[in-house]
Amino acid sequence: VQTWALPISLQVNYPGAEVVGIDLSPYFLSVAQHQAPARIPVPSHSHPVATPTWLHAAAEATGLPDQSFDLVSGFLLFHELPEEAAIAILREVHRLLRPCGYFAMMDMNPQSPVYAQMKPFILTLLKSTEPYLDEYFNLDFSQALHSVGFQPPTAVGNSPRHRTIIARR
């Protein structure tokens, strides 16, 4: 899934919202800017749909103002990171959210039976392309979110291999 897909989807579903997509990759930001206009439909009503704002920044240090968002989301991000970076991003997310704002993430589900039943050589192949997978699978997200100030999160499976976690500031 492309990094630009979630901000565009949010913008389409919430046309009045101010959506900001952040990526560390200038390449993917240019792809997002190119793809967004074609993927946002022309509305049938008089209210135009904005396009997301694209920001080149590290997720753990965005430079955005404190308490400036109602929702911050991460999509297939955390399994790509060392634990230290994941915690730094959660701190930044907490800083960015307004009181009672929400953090939502979708990523691999370490508790999935798919991974538990995976043949060792397949798991080894997977880890060869995902160098931080062990750190991600061992990170207790409930505890990590609590340690940076979030209320207890809700986690639900959304596919045989993935989960969604939602936490309130």
Tab-separated table of N, CA and C in Angstrom, residues 8-16:
chain	number	residue	atom	x	y	z
A	8	ILE	N	-5.183	10.467	1.477
A	8	ILE	CA	-6.170	10.701	0.419
A	8	ILE	C	-7.513	10.107	0.806
A	9	SER	N	-7.510	8.899	1.358
A	9	SER	CA	-8.754	8.265	1.795
A	9	SER	C	-9.439	9.088	2.885
A	10	LEU	N	-8.666	9.595	3.829
A	10	LEU	CA	-9.246	10.439	4.881
A	10	LEU	C	-9.842	11.711	4.283
A	11	GLN	N	-9.135	12.313	3.344
A	11	GLN	CA	-9.629	13.543	2.723
A	11	GLN	C	-10.931	13.297	1.967
A	12	VAL	N	-11.021	12.172	1.262
A	12	VAL	CA	-12.239	11.836	0.515
A	12	VAL	C	-13.406	11.602	1.470
A	13	ASN	N	-13.150	10.895	2.567
A	13	ASN	CA	-14.222	10.568	3.501
A	13	ASN	C	-14.593	11.708	4.436
A	14	TYR	N	-13.690	12.645	4.612
A	14	TYR	CA	-13.940	13.818	5.455
A	14	TYR	C	-13.536	15.057	4.660
A	15	PRO	N	-14.334	15.424	3.667
A	15	PRO	CA	-13.923	16.480	2.726
A	15	PRO	C	-13.692	17.840	3.369
A	16	GLY	N	-14.282	18.101	4.520
A	16	GLY	CA	-14.082	19.381	5.179
A	16	GLY	C	-12.879	19.403	6.108
